């Protein structure tokens, strides 16, 4: 069975045709429970997100700040497994028809088996993977299986990435390019990094035809509108997780996610 890389590309192109950025939401699988996480992810998509990234909880999440680390810890203590991640992808995609990616570090895939992981993700209706710690020069095996199964390979670029490195990354990736707006870990911030727009310009200067989507630090509609001026997609993670953590119960958390998605969706359409 083939994965949904084309659905991802079509969704990003549709947003562009409407003269706006796409809204990409992130929530980890298994948080606060597997069932609760599925409901939260569906709420983000129903609320206005165009695409969702399902996080595969990891015990040593080097890119993630304290908010997402807290959620990952809750999920891991709850016993979340890769099978639960696949179920989350399947149910979120089936319920909404929207593209669903997995964001994961390389070690869990390596241990699970690349062929097994890609085949199962495609069967679940997944659109691809974001792999923040997989070096491009070591990615051939992954890319071979991802391409075979119709899955996007999304690499992360950072302000520290040299132009030559950016060219290598954009040439090897598919789906979109994840531009980390600043050096550091994920988390909500009072302002969006001034480095973000320059990184998007430098990434596009490689000649890539891939959309460039910006993450790290966006937490409200005003910031989403600011990033939407220059990025093809606005990625929001910690703000969604915080909405769940701050809610008095799981049902309230799901509604808080839905409301935040709606607010952010207005932001990407405003383009302040």
CSV table of C-alpha atoms in Angstrom, one decimal, residues 38-265:
chain,number,residue,atom,x,y,z
A,38,UNK,CA,-6.2,10.6,19.0
A,39,UNK,CA,-9.1,12.9,20.0
A,40,UNK,CA,-6.8,15.8,20.5
A,41,UNK,CA,-5.1,15.3,17.1
A,42,UNK,CA,-8.5,15.0,15.4
A,43,UNK,CA,-9.6,18.2,17.1
A,44,UNK,CA,-6.5,20.1,15.8
A,45,UNK,CA,-7.4,19.0,12.3
A,46,UNK,CA,-11.1,19.7,12.7
A,47,UNK,CA,-10.3,23.1,14.2
A,48,UNK,CA,-8.4,24.3,11.2
A,49,UNK,CA,-5.0,22.6,10.9
A,50,UNK,CA,-4.2,21.5,7.3
A,51,UNK,CA,-1.6,18.9,8.3
A,52,UNK,CA,-0.6,17.2,11.6
A,53,UNK,CA,2.6,15.8,12.9
A,54,UNK,CA,2.2,12.9,15.3
A,55,UNK,CA,5.2,12.8,17.7
A,56,UNK,CA,6.7,9.4,18.5
A,57,UNK,CA,7.6,9.9,22.2
A,58,UNK,CA,11.3,9.4,23.0
A,59,UNK,CA,13.2,9.2,26.2
A,60,UNK,CA,15.9,11.6,25.0
A,61,UNK,CA,14.2,14.2,22.8
A,62,UNK,CA,17.2,16.5,21.9
A,63,UNK,CA,15.1,19.0,19.9
A,64,UNK,CA,12.2,19.2,22.3
A,65,UNK,CA,11.8,21.7,25.1
A,66,UNK,CA,10.3,21.1,28.6
A,67,UNK,CA,6.6,21.3,27.5
A,68,UNK,CA,6.9,18.5,24.9
A,69,UNK,CA,9.3,16.6,27.1
A,70,UNK,CA,6.6,16.5,29.8
A,71,UNK,CA,4.1,15.2,27.4
A,72,UNK,CA,6.5,12.6,26.1
A,73,UNK,CA,7.2,11.5,29.7
A,74,UNK,CA,3.4,11.1,30.3
A,75,UNK,CA,3.1,9.0,27.1
A,76,UNK,CA,6.1,6.8,27.9
A,77,UNK,CA,4.9,6.2,31.4
A,78,UNK,CA,1.6,5.2,30.0
A,79,UNK,CA,3.3,2.5,27.9
A,80,UNK,CA,2.9,4.0,24.4
A,81,UNK,CA,4.3,1.8,21.7
A,82,UNK,CA,5.0,2.3,18.0
A,83,UNK,CA,1.8,0.3,17.3
A,84,UNK,CA,-0.1,3.1,19.1
A,85,UNK,CA,1.6,5.7,17.0
A,86,UNK,CA,0.5,3.8,13.9
A,87,UNK,CA,-3.0,3.6,15.2
A,88,UNK,CA,-3.0,7.3,16.0
A,89,UNK,CA,-2.0,8.1,12.4
A,90,UNK,CA,-4.6,5.7,11.0
A,91,UNK,CA,-7.5,7.0,13.0
A,92,UNK,CA,-6.6,10.7,12.6
A,93,UNK,CA,-6.3,10.3,8.8
A,94,UNK,CA,-9.4,8.2,8.5
A,95,UNK,CA,-11.5,10.6,10.5
A,96,UNK,CA,-10.4,13.8,8.7
A,97,UNK,CA,-8.9,12.8,5.3
A,98,UNK,CA,-6.0,15.2,6.0
A,99,UNK,CA,-2.3,14.4,5.8
A,100,UNK,CA,-0.7,12.9,8.9
A,101,UNK,CA,3.1,12.6,9.4
A,102,UNK,CA,5.2,11.1,12.1
A,103,UNK,CA,7.9,13.2,13.8
A,104,UNK,CA,10.5,10.9,15.3
A,105,UNK,CA,14.2,10.5,16.1
A,106,UNK,CA,16.1,7.9,14.2
A,107,UNK,CA,16.8,5.4,17.0
A,108,UNK,CA,13.3,4.0,17.4
A,109,UNK,CA,13.0,3.4,13.6
A,110,UNK,CA,16.4,1.8,13.4
A,111,UNK,CA,15.5,-0.6,16.2
A,112,UNK,CA,12.0,-1.3,14.8
A,113,UNK,CA,13.3,-1.9,11.3
A,114,UNK,CA,13.1,0.6,8.4
A,115,UNK,CA,11.2,-1.6,6.1
A,116,UNK,CA,8.7,-2.6,8.8
A,117,UNK,CA,8.2,1.0,9.9
A,118,UNK,CA,7.7,2.5,6.4
A,119,UNK,CA,5.4,-0.3,5.4
A,120,UNK,CA,3.2,0.1,8.5
A,121,UNK,CA,3.2,3.9,8.2
A,122,UNK,CA,2.0,3.7,4.6
A,123,UNK,CA,-0.6,1.1,5.5
A,124,UNK,CA,-1.9,3.4,8.2
A,125,UNK,CA,-2.4,6.2,5.7
A,126,UNK,CA,0.6,8.2,6.8
A,127,UNK,CA,2.1,10.9,4.6
A,128,UNK,CA,5.7,10.7,5.7
A,129,UNK,CA,8.2,11.3,8.5
A,130,UNK,CA,10.1,14.3,9.9
A,131,UNK,CA,13.5,13.1,11.0
A,132,UNK,CA,15.3,15.9,12.9
A,133,UNK,CA,18.4,13.9,13.8
A,134,UNK,CA,19.0,11.8,10.7
A,135,UNK,CA,22.0,13.2,8.8
A,136,UNK,CA,21.3,13.5,5.0
A,137,UNK,CA,24.5,11.6,4.2
A,138,UNK,CA,23.3,8.6,6.3
A,139,UNK,CA,19.7,8.7,5.0
A,140,UNK,CA,19.9,6.5,1.8
A,141,UNK,CA,18.3,3.4,3.4
A,142,UNK,CA,15.5,5.4,4.9
A,143,UNK,CA,14.8,7.3,1.7
A,144,UNK,CA,14.8,4.2,-0.4
A,145,UNK,CA,12.1,2.6,1.7
A,146,UNK,CA,10.1,5.8,2.1
A,147,UNK,CA,10.1,6.4,-1.7
A,148,UNK,CA,9.0,2.8,-2.2
A,149,UNK,CA,6.1,3.2,0.1
A,150,UNK,CA,5.0,6.7,-1.0
A,151,UNK,CA,6.2,8.6,2.1
A,152,UNK,CA,7.7,12.0,2.4
A,153,UNK,CA,11.1,12.5,4.0
A,154,UNK,CA,11.2,15.8,5.8
A,155,UNK,CA,14.5,17.1,6.9
A,156,UNK,CA,15.2,20.0,9.4
A,157,UNK,CA,17.3,23.0,8.5
A,158,UNK,CA,18.5,25.5,11.1
A,159,UNK,CA,20.0,29.1,11.0
A,160,UNK,CA,23.4,27.5,11.5
A,161,UNK,CA,23.1,25.4,8.3
A,162,UNK,CA,25.6,26.5,5.6
A,163,UNK,CA,24.4,27.2,2.1
A,164,UNK,CA,26.1,24.0,0.8
A,165,UNK,CA,24.4,22.0,3.5
A,166,UNK,CA,21.0,23.5,2.7
A,167,UNK,CA,21.4,22.5,-0.9
A,168,UNK,CA,22.2,18.9,0.1
A,169,UNK,CA,19.2,18.8,2.4
A,170,UNK,CA,16.7,20.2,0.0
A,171,UNK,CA,17.9,17.9,-2.8
A,172,UNK,CA,17.4,14.8,-0.6
A,173,UNK,CA,14.1,15.8,1.1
A,174,UNK,CA,10.6,15.5,-0.1
A,175,UNK,CA,7.2,16.8,1.1
A,176,UNK,CA,8.5,20.0,2.6
A,177,UNK,CA,11.5,21.5,4.4
A,178,UNK,CA,11.2,22.0,8.1
A,179,UNK,CA,12.9,25.3,8.9
A,180,UNK,CA,13.8,25.6,12.6
A,181,UNK,CA,13.4,29.3,13.3
A,182,UNK,CA,16.2,29.5,15.9
A,183,UNK,CA,19.0,27.6,17.5
A,184,UNK,CA,17.6,25.7,20.5
A,185,UNK,CA,14.7,23.5,21.5
A,186,UNK,CA,11.0,23.7,21.0
A,187,UNK,CA,8.8,25.9,23.1
A,188,UNK,CA,6.5,28.9,23.0
A,189,UNK,CA,8.2,32.3,22.9
A,190,UNK,CA,7.1,35.9,23.2
A,191,UNK,CA,8.5,36.7,19.7
A,192,UNK,CA,9.4,34.8,16.6
A,193,UNK,CA,13.1,34.7,15.8
A,194,UNK,CA,14.3,37.3,13.3
A,195,UNK,CA,16.5,34.5,11.8
A,196,UNK,CA,13.4,32.7,10.4
A,197,UNK,CA,12.8,34.8,7.4
A,198,UNK,CA,16.5,34.8,6.4
A,199,UNK,CA,16.6,31.0,6.7
A,200,UNK,CA,13.5,30.6,4.5
A,201,UNK,CA,15.1,32.9,1.8
A,202,UNK,CA,18.4,30.9,2.0
A,203,UNK,CA,16.5,27.6,1.7
A,204,UNK,CA,14.5,28.8,-1.3
A,205,UNK,CA,17.7,30.1,-2.9
A,206,UNK,CA,18.9,26.5,-3.3
A,207,UNK,CA,16.4,26.2,-6.1
A,208,UNK,CA,14.2,23.7,-4.2
A,209,UNK,CA,10.6,23.4,-5.3
A,210,UNK,CA,9.7,22.1,-1.9
A,211,UNK,CA,7.5,24.3,0.4
A,212,UNK,CA,9.5,25.7,3.3
A,213,UNK,CA,7.6,25.5,6.6
A,214,UNK,CA,8.7,27.3,9.8
A,215,UNK,CA,8.5,25.9,13.3
A,216,UNK,CA,9.8,26.5,16.9
A,217,UNK,CA,8.3,29.4,18.8
A,218,UNK,CA,4.9,30.1,17.2
A,219,UNK,CA,2.2,30.0,19.8
A,220,UNK,CA,-0.6,32.5,18.9
A,221,UNK,CA,-2.4,33.9,15.9
A,222,UNK,CA,-0.3,37.1,15.7
A,223,UNK,CA,2.9,35.1,15.5
A,224,UNK,CA,1.3,32.7,13.0
A,225,UNK,CA,0.4,35.7,10.8
A,226,UNK,CA,3.9,37.1,11.1
A,227,UNK,CA,5.5,33.8,9.9
A,228,UNK,CA,2.8,33.3,7.3
A,229,UNK,CA,4.1,36.4,5.5
A,230,UNK,CA,7.2,34.6,4.3
A,231,UNK,CA,6.7,30.8,5.0
A,232,UNK,CA,4.7,28.2,3.1
A,233,UNK,CA,3.7,26.6,6.3
A,234,UNK,CA,3.5,27.5,10.0
A,235,UNK,CA,4.3,24.7,12.4
A,236,UNK,CA,2.9,24.8,16.0
A,237,UNK,CA,3.6,22.2,18.6
A,238,UNK,CA,4.4,23.4,22.2
A,239,UNK,CA,1.3,25.7,22.3
A,240,UNK,CA,-1.0,22.7,21.5
A,241,UNK,CA,0.7,20.5,24.1
A,242,UNK,CA,0.5,23.3,26.7
A,243,UNK,CA,-3.2,23.7,26.0
A,244,UNK,CA,-3.6,20.1,26.9
A,245,UNK,CA,-1.4,20.2,30.0
A,246,UNK,CA,-3.1,23.3,31.3
A,247,UNK,CA,-6.7,22.0,30.9
A,248,UNK,CA,-8.6,20.7,34.0
A,249,UNK,CA,-9.4,17.4,32.3
A,250,UNK,CA,-8.9,15.6,29.0
A,251,UNK,CA,-12.2,16.7,27.4
A,252,UNK,CA,-11.4,20.3,28.2
A,253,UNK,CA,-8.0,19.8,26.7
A,254,UNK,CA,-9.4,18.6,23.4
A,255,UNK,CA,-11.6,21.6,23.2
A,256,UNK,CA,-8.7,23.9,24.0
A,257,UNK,CA,-6.8,22.3,21.1
A,258,UNK,CA,-9.7,22.8,18.8
A,259,UNK,CA,-10.1,26.4,19.8
A,260,UNK,CA,-6.3,27.1,19.4
A,261,UNK,CA,-6.3,25.5,16.0
A,262,UNK,CA,-9.2,27.8,14.9
A,263,UNK,CA,-7.4,30.9,16.2
A,264,UNK,CA,-4.1,29.9,14.5
A,265,UNK,CA,-6.0,29.1,11.3
